[in-house]
Amino acid sequence: MDKETVLVIDFGGQYNQLVARRVRECNVYCEIYSYKTDIEKIKAMNPKGIILTGGPSSCYEEGAAKCSPELFNLGVPVLGLCYGAQLMNHVLGGEVARASAREYGKTDIKVDTSSELFKDVPEKTVCWMSHFDYVKRMAPGFKSVANSANCPVAACENAEKKLYGIQFHPEVLHTPYGSKMLFNFVRNICGCEGSWKMEAFAKETIENIKKKVGNGKVLLALSGGVDSSVAAGLLSKAIGKQLTCVFVDHGLLRKNEAEEVEAIFGKNGDFDLNFVHVDAKERFYGKLAGVTEPERKRKIIGEEFIRVFEEESKKIGAVDFLAQGTIYPDVVESGLGGESAVIKSHHNVGGLPDYVDFKEIIEPLRNLFKDEVRKVGLELGLPRNLIFRQPFPGPGLGIRIIGDVTADKVRIVQDADYIYREEVDKAAEEYRKAHNGEDPTWMPNQYFAALSNMQSVGVMGDERTYDRALVLRAVKTIDFMTAEASEIPFAVLQTVMSRVINEVRGVNRVFYDLTSKPPGTIEME
Ligand code: XMP
């Protein structure tokens, strides 16, 4: 490797990808390897630094995850985190033992600010602890450089040999100065210049895909969402026409969405790939006709999607690789062994057919977090509105229409939703212009129109109407597990109401949904 690289040696900890992400945030290239990786291979990579992650084992037990003791004699700085710190002390002649009680959660610590590791960190700070075992006696040559009430060795170092151990987790946000500590290690102790940028990821990934695919054929189910679009962008830059993207329009997309996806990825777009646009609207409407039960609707949409995808794959013939836009938060387990990853990611895609004739899976975004995926997308030249679009559920408008789905109801939701988003975006943009680019506090993380199953009496132009009631939903949420209705200015809601009633035939009443989650869900069904 000719570029500055930090290796993260994975002992199965739940935060290992987060460690890698923090290193990338220091503008340093980083790769994760299993603890089983041969020491010769590690040496050949010529890393500038090595980080050992946490893990579930106890290092003194038989069969515990270990690394070669030689790792600590390479002259390369090593930072052990949690299990990694214990293992380092254990291997180098210290003693690790089980504590009488588990130390878990936010913990006050005192750090030795003369240590390189804690440069610019306040002496008294907070960290995130999660451990049973502790370093009872440090290995010879080490000294403690941080402690908590229950943990005399919250961090230790052998500065001469550039070996460092941290018992807590600097990689999580609960350790407010954690990123600084990792920065100190990577940039100051390892001496990395920090010239690597997220943009370089795209270039490297494209090269790797080229090598892996050779002359093979790749199939990708493109939804038009951020992840699959960025995956399509990377793959097409790597292998061009060897890639086929299948885009299934189930008739439950947002207004103009199919056209937008086709404009980017279709034959007049910027990407050189085979794009198959399947118009399956009538098929889905047929299957959904008269079905009102939400779960049944979801199942029908999911199953029909698979059928359509299968049929298209068969037409394309044998493909060597199936590509997926799986991103790190989709990956449930740590994937130490590698083999199990295929089954898992296969699952993630929501049940693509088992029998599609492919040999391997390609997941170019597997190690990235959402905001990193967005950076790659911008780097590839994908439009901002696609990159920063809000989440959209797989079953689409099907779960935003209460009761049975018809083409006419889809039209109403599409048109009303378009107006709603347009007005919210306009108001937000005006606010940003007046406030140095800052988002308004009411800016929702997800906002959309839905159709209730209610009809009511109204009057329009002296005529009685008996039309539908539209629901506007807008929520503020961080993790989408809980949510609050956002306080969209009343004037904006009024404009939306008036435009919807005037411009969308079939609506004579507009409601704003105030429900938080729980008790509601974000979607209506
Ligand atoms: P709920 O309605 O469960 O939504 O509060 C939480 C988040 O998940 C999205 N969502 C889905 N996304 N397939 C998806 O890909 C689905 O079936 C699905 N259902 C809900 C929803 O839009 C929100 O962001």
Coordinates of C-alpha atoms and ligand atoms in Angstrom, one line a residue:
M1 CA 0.0 0.0 0.0
D2 CA 1.5 3.3 -1.0
K3 CA -1.0 5.5 0.8
E4 CA -1.3 6.1 4.5
T5 CA -3.4 3.4 5.9
V6 CA -4.6 2.6 9.3
L7 CA -5.8 -1.0 9.9
V8 CA -8.7 -1.7 12.2
I9 CA -8.4 -5.3 13.5
D10 CA -11.8 -6.6 14.1
F11 CA -12.4 -8.7 17.3
G12 CA -16.2 -8.8 16.8
G13 CA -17.1 -5.6 18.7
Q14 CA -20.4 -4.0 17.9
Y15 CA -18.8 -0.6 17.1
N16 CA -16.0 -1.7 14.8
Q17 CA -17.5 0.1 11.7
L18 CA -17.9 3.2 13.8
V19 CA -14.1 3.1 14.6
A20 CA -13.4 2.9 10.9
R21 CA -15.7 5.8 10.3
R22 CA -14.0 8.0 12.9
V23 CA -10.6 7.2 11.2
R24 CA -12.1 8.2 7.9
E25 CA -13.3 11.4 9.5
C26 CA -9.6 12.2 10.3
N27 CA -9.1 12.0 6.5
V28 CA -7.1 8.9 6.8
Y29 CA -7.7 5.8 4.7
C30 CA -8.7 2.8 6.8
E31 CA -9.5 -0.9 6.2
I32 CA -11.0 -3.4 8.5
Y33 CA -9.5 -6.9 8.8
S34 CA -10.5 -9.9 10.9
Y35 CA -8.3 -10.7 13.8
K36 CA -7.5 -14.0 12.0
T37 CA -5.6 -12.1 9.3
D38 CA -2.1 -13.4 8.9
I39 CA 0.6 -11.2 10.4
E40 CA 2.7 -11.4 7.2
K41 CA -0.3 -10.0 5.3
I42 CA -0.6 -7.2 7.9
K43 CA 3.2 -6.4 7.5
A44 CA 2.9 -6.4 3.8
M45 CA 0.3 -3.7 4.0
N46 CA 2.7 -1.4 5.7
P47 CA 0.2 0.4 7.9
K48 CA 0.9 3.7 9.6
G49 CA -1.1 2.5 12.6
I50 CA -3.2 -0.4 13.9
I51 CA -6.4 -0.2 16.0
L52 CA -7.7 -3.3 17.8
T53 CA -11.4 -3.2 18.4
G54 CA -13.6 -4.3 21.2
G55 CA -15.0 -7.8 21.2
P56 CA -17.2 -10.2 23.2
S57 CA -14.4 -12.6 24.4
S58 CA -12.4 -12.7 27.6
C59 CA -8.8 -12.7 26.5
Y60 CA -7.6 -15.1 29.2
E61 CA -10.1 -17.8 28.2
E62 CA -9.2 -20.7 25.9
G63 CA -10.4 -20.1 22.3
A64 CA -10.5 -16.3 22.8
A65 CA -9.9 -14.2 19.7
K66 CA -6.2 -13.4 19.7
C67 CA -3.6 -11.7 17.5
S68 CA 0.0 -12.4 16.9
P69 CA 2.3 -11.0 19.6
E70 CA 4.5 -9.8 16.8
L71 CA 1.9 -7.2 16.0
F72 CA 3.2 -5.2 19.0
N73 CA 6.8 -5.3 17.8
L74 CA 6.4 -4.0 14.3
G75 CA 7.4 -0.5 15.3
V76 CA 3.9 0.6 14.2
P77 CA 1.7 2.5 16.8
V78 CA -1.1 0.3 18.1
L79 CA -4.2 1.4 19.9
G80 CA -6.3 -1.2 21.7
L81 CA -9.9 -0.3 22.4
C82 CA -11.8 -2.2 25.2
Y83 CA -11.1 -5.8 24.4
G84 CA -8.2 -4.7 22.3
A85 CA -6.6 -2.9 25.3
Q86 CA -7.1 -5.9 27.5
L87 CA -5.6 -8.2 24.9
M88 CA -2.6 -6.0 24.4
N89 CA -1.9 -6.1 28.2
H90 CA -2.5 -9.8 28.4
V91 CA -0.2 -10.7 25.5
L92 CA 2.6 -8.4 26.7
G93 CA 2.6 -9.8 30.2
G94 CA 0.0 -8.0 32.2
E95 CA -3.1 -9.4 33.9
V96 CA -6.7 -9.1 32.9
A97 CA -9.4 -10.3 35.2
R98 CA -13.1 -10.2 35.7
A99 CA -14.4 -7.3 37.6
S100 CA -16.9 -7.8 40.4
A101 CA -19.5 -5.8 38.5
R102 CA -19.9 -4.8 34.9
E103 CA -19.1 -1.1 34.2
Y104 CA -21.6 0.2 31.7
G105 CA -22.7 3.5 30.5
K106 CA -21.6 7.1 30.8
T107 CA -18.7 7.3 33.3
D108 CA -16.7 10.2 34.6
I109 CA -13.0 9.8 34.0
K110 CA -9.8 11.8 34.8
V111 CA -7.2 11.8 32.0
D112 CA -3.5 12.6 32.1
T113 CA -3.4 15.5 29.6
S114 CA 0.4 15.1 29.2
S115 CA -0.3 11.9 27.3
E116 CA -0.3 12.4 23.5
L117 CA -3.6 10.5 23.4
F118 CA -5.4 13.2 25.5
K119 CA -3.9 16.3 24.0
D120 CA -6.6 19.0 24.1
V121 CA -8.9 16.8 26.1
P122 CA -10.2 18.3 29.4
E123 CA -8.7 16.6 32.5
K124 CA -12.2 15.7 33.7
T125 CA -14.4 14.3 31.1
V126 CA -17.0 11.6 30.3
C127 CA -16.7 8.3 28.5
W128 CA -18.8 5.4 27.5
M129 CA -17.8 2.2 29.3
S130 CA -19.0 -1.3 28.5
H131 CA -17.0 -4.1 30.0
F132 CA -16.8 -7.0 32.5
D133 CA -13.1 -7.6 32.4
Y134 CA -10.5 -5.0 33.3
V135 CA -6.7 -4.6 33.3
K136 CA -5.8 -5.7 36.8
R137 CA -2.0 -5.3 36.2
M138 CA -0.6 -3.5 33.2
A139 CA 2.1 -5.1 31.1
P140 CA 5.7 -4.1 31.9
G141 CA 6.6 -0.7 30.5
F142 CA 3.0 0.6 30.6
K143 CA 1.6 3.4 32.8
S144 CA -2.0 4.4 33.5
V145 CA -3.1 7.6 31.8
A146 CA -6.8 7.7 32.7
N147 CA -8.9 6.3 35.5
S148 CA -12.5 6.2 36.7
A149 CA -13.9 5.5 40.2
N150 CA -14.1 1.8 39.5
C151 CA -11.4 1.4 36.8
P152 CA -7.8 2.3 37.7
V153 CA -6.7 1.7 34.1
A154 CA -9.2 3.4 32.0
A155 CA -6.4 4.1 29.6
C156 CA -2.7 3.1 29.5
E157 CA 0.4 3.7 27.4
N158 CA 3.9 2.6 26.6
A159 CA 4.7 5.8 24.9
E160 CA 8.2 4.7 24.0
K161 CA 6.9 1.8 22.0
K162 CA 3.8 3.8 20.9
L163 CA 1.4 1.3 22.4
Y164 CA -1.9 2.6 23.8
G165 CA -4.9 1.1 25.4
I166 CA -8.3 2.6 26.1
Q167 CA -10.8 0.6 28.2
F168 CA -13.8 2.7 27.1
H169 CA -15.2 3.5 23.7
P170 CA -13.9 6.7 22.1
E171 CA -15.7 5.9 18.9
V172 CA -19.3 6.4 20.2
L173 CA -20.8 9.9 20.6
H174 CA -21.4 9.3 24.3
T175 CA -17.7 9.9 24.7
P176 CA -17.7 13.6 23.8
Y177 CA -13.9 13.9 23.3
G178 CA -13.6 10.4 21.7
S179 CA -13.1 11.7 18.2
K180 CA -10.4 14.0 19.5
M181 CA -8.6 11.0 21.1
L182 CA -8.8 9.0 17.9
F183 CA -7.6 12.0 16.0
N184 CA -4.6 12.3 18.4
F185 CA -3.8 8.7 17.8
V186 CA -4.2 8.7 14.0
R187 CA -2.8 12.1 13.1
N188 CA -0.3 12.8 15.9
I189 CA 0.9 9.5 17.2
C190 CA 0.8 7.6 13.9
G191 CA 1.8 10.8 12.1
C192 CA -0.7 10.4 9.3
E193 CA -0.9 13.6 7.2
G194 CA -4.7 13.3 6.6
S195 CA -4.8 13.8 2.9
W196 CA -7.3 11.1 2.2
K197 CA -10.8 12.3 1.3
M198 CA -14.1 10.5 1.2
E199 CA -14.1 11.3 -2.5
A200 CA -11.2 8.9 -3.0
F201 CA -13.5 6.1 -1.9
A202 CA -15.4 6.3 -5.2
K203 CA -12.2 6.0 -7.2
E204 CA -10.9 3.1 -5.2
T205 CA -14.2 1.3 -5.2
I206 CA -14.5 1.6 -9.0
E207 CA -11.1 0.0 -9.4
N208 CA -12.0 -2.8 -7.0
I209 CA -15.3 -3.5 -8.8
K210 CA -13.4 -3.6 -12.2
K211 CA -11.0 -6.2 -10.8
K212 CA -13.7 -8.3 -9.2
V213 CA -16.1 -8.4 -12.1
G214 CA -13.7 -8.8 -15.0
N215 CA -15.8 -9.6 -18.0
G216 CA -18.8 -10.7 -16.0
K217 CA -22.4 -9.4 -16.0
V218 CA -24.0 -7.6 -13.0
L219 CA -27.7 -7.1 -12.2
L220 CA -29.0 -4.4 -9.8
A221 CA -32.5 -3.7 -8.6
L222 CA -32.6 0.1 -8.8
S223 CA -35.3 1.7 -6.7
G224 CA -34.4 5.3 -7.2
G225 CA -33.5 5.6 -3.5
V226 CA -30.2 7.0 -2.4
D227 CA -28.4 3.7 -1.8
S228 CA -29.3 1.8 -4.9
S229 CA -28.7 5.0 -7.0
V230 CA -25.2 5.5 -5.6
A231 CA -24.5 1.8 -6.1
A232 CA -25.6 2.1 -9.7
G233 CA -23.4 5.1 -10.2
L234 CA -20.3 3.4 -8.9
L235 CA -21.0 0.2 -10.9
S236 CA -21.7 1.9 -14.1
K237 CA -18.4 3.9 -13.9
A238 CA -16.6 0.7 -13.2
I239 CA -18.1 -1.7 -15.7
G240 CA -20.5 0.3 -18.0
K241 CA -22.7 -1.9 -20.1
Q242 CA -21.8 -5.0 -18.2
L243 CA -24.3 -3.6 -15.6
T244 CA -28.1 -4.0 -16.0
C245 CA -30.3 -2.0 -13.7
V246 CA -33.9 -3.1 -13.4
F247 CA -36.2 -0.4 -12.2
V248 CA -39.7 -1.6 -11.4
D249 CA -42.4 1.0 -11.5
H250 CA -45.2 -0.4 -9.4
G251 CA -47.4 2.5 -9.9
L252 CA -47.0 3.6 -6.3
L253 CA -44.1 6.0 -6.7
R254 CA -44.2 9.7 -6.1
K255 CA -45.1 12.1 -8.9
N256 CA -42.5 12.1 -11.7
E257 CA -40.3 9.7 -9.9
A258 CA -40.1 7.1 -12.6
E259 CA -39.2 9.9 -15.2
E260 CA -36.6 11.3 -12.8
V261 CA -34.9 8.0 -12.4
E262 CA -35.0 7.3 -16.1
A263 CA -33.6 10.7 -16.9
I264 CA -30.6 10.0 -14.7
F265 CA -30.0 6.3 -15.5
G266 CA -31.9 5.8 -18.8
K267 CA -30.4 6.0 -22.3
N268 CA -30.2 9.8 -22.3
G269 CA -28.7 10.0 -18.8
D270 CA -25.2 10.4 -17.7
F271 CA -24.5 6.8 -17.0
D272 CA -23.4 4.2 -19.5
L273 CA -25.4 1.2 -18.4
N274 CA -28.3 -1.0 -19.5
F275 CA -31.5 0.4 -17.9
V276 CA -34.6 -1.7 -17.9
H277 CA -37.7 0.3 -16.9
V278 CA -40.6 -2.1 -16.2
D279 CA -44.0 -0.4 -16.2
A280 CA -45.9 -2.8 -14.0
K281 CA -48.5 -0.3 -12.8
E282 CA -51.6 -2.2 -14.1
R283 CA -50.3 -5.4 -12.7
F284 CA -50.0 -4.0 -9.2
Y285 CA -53.3 -2.2 -9.4
G286 CA -54.9 -5.5 -10.5
K287 CA -53.5 -7.4 -7.6
L288 CA -54.4 -4.7 -5.1
A289 CA -58.0 -4.1 -6.4
G290 CA -60.4 -4.3 -3.5
V291 CA -57.8 -5.1 -0.9
T292 CA -58.1 -3.0 2.2
E293 CA -56.1 -4.8 5.0
P294 CA -52.7 -3.0 5.4
E295 CA -50.6 -6.1 6.0
R296 CA -52.2 -7.9 3.0
K297 CA -51.4 -4.8 0.8
R298 CA -47.8 -4.8 1.9
K299 CA -47.5 -8.6 1.2
I300 CA -49.0 -8.3 -2.2
I301 CA -46.8 -5.4 -3.2
G302 CA -43.6 -7.2 -1.9
E303 CA -44.5 -10.5 -3.6
E304 CA -45.4 -8.9 -6.9
F305 CA -42.2 -6.9 -6.9
I306 CA -40.2 -10.1 -6.6
R307 CA -42.2 -11.8 -9.4
V308 CA -41.6 -8.9 -11.8
F309 CA -37.9 -8.8 -10.9
E310 CA -37.6 -12.5 -11.5
E311 CA -39.2 -12.3 -14.9
E312 CA -36.9 -9.5 -15.9
S313 CA -33.8 -11.4 -14.6
K314 CA -34.8 -14.4 -16.6
K315 CA -35.0 -12.3 -19.8
I316 CA -31.5 -11.0 -19.2
G317 CA -30.2 -14.5 -18.7
A318 CA -27.4 -15.8 -16.5
V319 CA -25.7 -13.0 -14.6
D320 CA -22.5 -13.5 -12.6
F321 CA -23.1 -11.0 -9.9
L322 CA -26.1 -9.5 -8.1
A323 CA -25.4 -6.0 -6.8
Q324 CA -27.1 -4.5 -3.8
G325 CA -27.1 -1.0 -2.3
T326 CA -26.8 -2.4 1.3
I327 CA -25.3 0.1 3.6
Y328 CA -23.7 -0.4 7.0
P329 CA -26.8 0.2 9.2
D330 CA -28.5 -2.6 7.1
V331 CA -25.8 -5.0 8.1
V332 CA -27.0 -6.6 11.3
E333 CA -24.0 -8.8 12.3
S334 CA -20.3 -7.9 12.2
G335 CA -19.6 -10.3 9.4
L336 CA -16.3 -11.6 10.8
G337 CA -16.1 -14.7 8.7
G338 CA -17.3 -13.2 5.4
E339 CA -19.3 -16.2 4.2
S340 CA -22.3 -15.5 6.4
A341 CA -22.5 -12.0 5.0
V342 CA -24.0 -13.2 1.7
I343 CA -27.1 -14.7 3.3
K344 CA -27.6 -11.7 5.5
S345 CA -27.4 -9.1 2.8
H346 CA -29.6 -11.2 0.6
H347 CA -32.1 -10.9 3.4
N348 CA -31.7 -7.1 3.6
V349 CA -32.9 -6.5 0.1
G350 CA -36.4 -7.6 1.3
G351 CA -36.5 -11.0 -0.4
L352 CA -35.0 -10.9 -3.9
P353 CA -35.5 -14.3 -5.6
D354 CA -33.3 -17.1 -4.5
Y355 CA -33.0 -18.6 -7.8
V356 CA -31.7 -15.7 -9.8
D357 CA -28.7 -17.3 -11.5
F358 CA -25.8 -15.4 -10.0
K359 CA -22.5 -16.5 -8.4
E360 CA -21.7 -13.7 -6.1
I361 CA -23.1 -10.6 -4.4
I362 CA -21.5 -7.1 -4.8
E363 CA -22.2 -4.6 -2.1
P364 CA -20.0 -1.5 -2.7
L365 CA -21.5 0.5 0.1
R366 CA -21.5 -2.1 2.7
N367 CA -19.1 -0.3 5.0
L368 CA -20.5 3.2 4.8
F369 CA -23.0 5.2 6.8
K370 CA -25.8 7.1 5.1
D371 CA -24.1 10.5 5.1
E372 CA -20.9 8.9 3.7
V373 CA -23.0 7.3 0.9
R374 CA -24.4 10.8 0.1
K375 CA -20.9 12.2 -0.2
V376 CA -20.0 9.4 -2.7
G377 CA -23.2 10.1 -4.6
L378 CA -22.3 13.8 -5.0
E379 CA -18.8 12.8 -6.0
L380 CA -20.3 10.7 -8.8
G381 CA -22.3 13.7 -10.0
L382 CA -25.8 12.4 -9.0
P383 CA -28.3 15.3 -8.6
R384 CA -28.6 16.8 -5.1
N385 CA -32.4 16.3 -5.0
L386 CA -31.8 12.5 -5.4
I387 CA -29.0 12.4 -2.9
F388 CA -30.8 14.3 -0.2
R389 CA -34.3 12.9 -0.8
Q390 CA -36.3 11.8 2.2
P391 CA -36.9 8.1 2.9
F392 CA -39.6 6.5 0.8
P393 CA -41.0 3.1 1.8
G394 CA -40.7 0.1 -0.5
P395 CA -44.5 -0.3 -0.8
G396 CA -44.7 3.3 -1.7
L397 CA -48.0 5.1 -1.9
G398 CA -49.7 1.8 -1.3
I399 CA -49.3 2.4 2.4
R400 CA -50.3 6.1 2.2
I401 CA -53.7 5.3 0.8
I402 CA -56.0 4.0 3.5
G403 CA -58.2 1.3 2.2
D404 CA -58.2 -0.1 -1.3
V405 CA -55.8 1.3 -3.9
T406 CA -57.0 2.6 -7.3
A407 CA -55.2 4.5 -10.0
D408 CA -57.4 7.5 -9.3
K409 CA -56.5 7.6 -5.6
V410 CA -52.8 7.3 -6.6
R411 CA -53.2 10.3 -8.8
I412 CA -54.7 12.3 -6.0
V413 CA -51.9 11.4 -3.5
Q414 CA -49.2 12.0 -6.1
D415 CA -50.4 15.4 -7.1
A416 CA -51.2 16.6 -3.5
D417 CA -47.9 15.2 -2.2
Y418 CA -46.0 17.1 -5.0
I419 CA -47.7 20.4 -4.0
Y420 CA -47.0 19.8 -0.3
R421 CA -43.4 19.0 -0.8
E422 CA -43.0 22.0 -3.1
E423 CA -44.5 24.4 -0.6
V424 CA -42.6 23.0 2.4
D425 CA -39.3 23.1 0.4
K426 CA -40.0 26.7 -0.7
A427 CA -40.7 27.9 2.8
A428 CA -37.6 26.1 4.1
E429 CA -35.5 27.7 1.4
E430 CA -36.8 31.2 2.1
Y431 CA -36.0 30.6 5.8
R432 CA -32.5 29.5 4.9
K433 CA -31.9 32.5 2.8
A434 CA -32.8 34.8 5.6
H435 CA -30.9 32.8 8.3
N436 CA -27.4 32.1 6.9
G437 CA -28.3 28.8 5.4
E438 CA -29.7 27.4 8.6
D439 CA -32.7 25.0 8.6
P440 CA -35.8 26.2 10.3
T441 CA -36.5 24.4 13.6
W442 CA -39.7 23.0 12.1
M443 CA -37.9 21.4 9.2
P444 CA -39.3 17.9 9.1
N445 CA -37.2 14.8 8.4
Q446 CA -40.0 13.2 6.6
Y447 CA -43.1 14.8 5.1
F448 CA -45.7 13.5 2.7
A449 CA -49.4 13.5 1.8
A450 CA -51.6 10.5 2.4
L451 CA -55.2 9.8 1.6
S452 CA -57.8 9.0 4.3
N453 CA -60.7 6.7 3.5
M454 CA -63.2 9.4 4.5
Q455 CA -65.5 11.3 2.2
S456 CA -67.4 14.3 3.3
V457 CA -69.7 17.1 2.1
G458 CA -68.3 20.4 1.0
V459 CA -69.2 23.3 -1.3
M460 CA -67.3 24.5 -4.2
G461 CA -68.5 27.2 -6.7
D462 CA -72.0 26.9 -5.3
E463 CA -72.0 23.2 -5.9
R464 CA -72.2 20.5 -3.3
T465 CA -69.2 18.2 -3.3
Y466 CA -68.8 14.8 -1.7
D467 CA -65.0 14.3 -2.0
R468 CA -62.0 12.9 -0.2
A469 CA -60.1 14.1 2.8
L470 CA -56.3 14.4 2.4
V471 CA -53.9 14.0 5.3
L472 CA -50.6 16.0 5.6
R473 CA -48.0 14.4 7.7
A474 CA -44.6 15.9 8.7
V475 CA -42.4 14.5 11.4
K476 CA -39.2 15.4 13.1
T477 CA -37.2 12.3 14.0
I478 CA -33.6 11.3 14.5
D479 CA -33.8 7.6 14.2
F480 CA -37.3 7.0 12.7
M481 CA -38.1 4.9 15.8
T482 CA -39.7 7.8 17.6
A483 CA -41.1 10.9 16.0
E484 CA -43.0 14.2 16.8
A485 CA -45.2 16.1 14.4
S486 CA -43.3 19.0 13.2
E487 CA -44.5 22.6 13.7
I488 CA -44.9 23.6 10.1
P489 CA -46.0 27.3 10.0
F490 CA -49.8 27.6 9.7
A491 CA -49.4 29.9 6.7
V492 CA -47.6 27.1 4.8
L493 CA -50.2 24.6 5.7
Q494 CA -52.9 27.0 4.6
T495 CA -51.2 27.5 1.2
V496 CA -51.0 23.8 0.7
M497 CA -54.6 23.3 1.6
S498 CA -55.8 26.0 -0.8
R499 CA -53.6 24.7 -3.6
V500 CA -54.6 21.1 -3.1
I501 CA -58.3 21.9 -3.1
N502 CA -58.0 24.1 -6.2
E503 CA -55.5 21.9 -8.1
V504 CA -56.3 18.3 -7.2
R505 CA -59.6 17.1 -8.4
G506 CA -61.4 14.8 -5.8
V507 CA -60.2 16.5 -2.6
N508 CA -62.4 18.9 -0.6
R509 CA -60.9 18.7 2.9
V510 CA -57.3 18.7 4.3
F511 CA -56.1 17.5 7.7
Y512 CA -52.8 17.9 9.4
D513 CA -51.7 14.9 11.4
L514 CA -50.5 15.8 14.8
T515 CA -49.8 12.2 16.0
S516 CA -46.4 11.4 17.4
K517 CA -44.7 8.0 17.2
P518 CA -45.6 6.2 19.4
P519 CA -48.6 5.9 19.5
G520 CA -48.7 6.4 15.7
T521 CA -46.3 5.2 13.1
I522 CA -44.8 7.5 10.6
E523 CA -46.6 5.9 7.7
M524 CA -50.3 5.5 7.8
E525 CA -50.4 1.7 7.3
Ligands
XMP1 P1 -43.0 3.7 10.4 O1 -44.3 3.8 9.6 O2 -42.8 2.2 10.7 O3 -41.8 4.1 9.5 O4 -43.0 4.5 11.6 C1 -40.5 4.3 9.9 C2 -39.7 4.6 8.7 O5 -39.6 3.5 7.9 C3 -40.1 3.7 6.6 N1 -40.9 2.6 6.2 C4 -40.5 1.7 5.3 N2 -39.4 1.6 4.5 N3 -40.1 -0.4 3.5 C5 -39.2 0.6 3.6 O6 -38.2 0.5 2.9 C6 -41.3 -0.4 4.3 O7 -42.1 -1.3 4.1 C7 -41.5 0.7 5.2 N4 -42.4 1.0 6.1 C8 -42.1 2.1 6.7 C9 -41.0 5.0 6.8 O8 -41.1 5.7 5.6 C10 -40.2 5.7 7.8 O9 -39.1 6.4 7.3

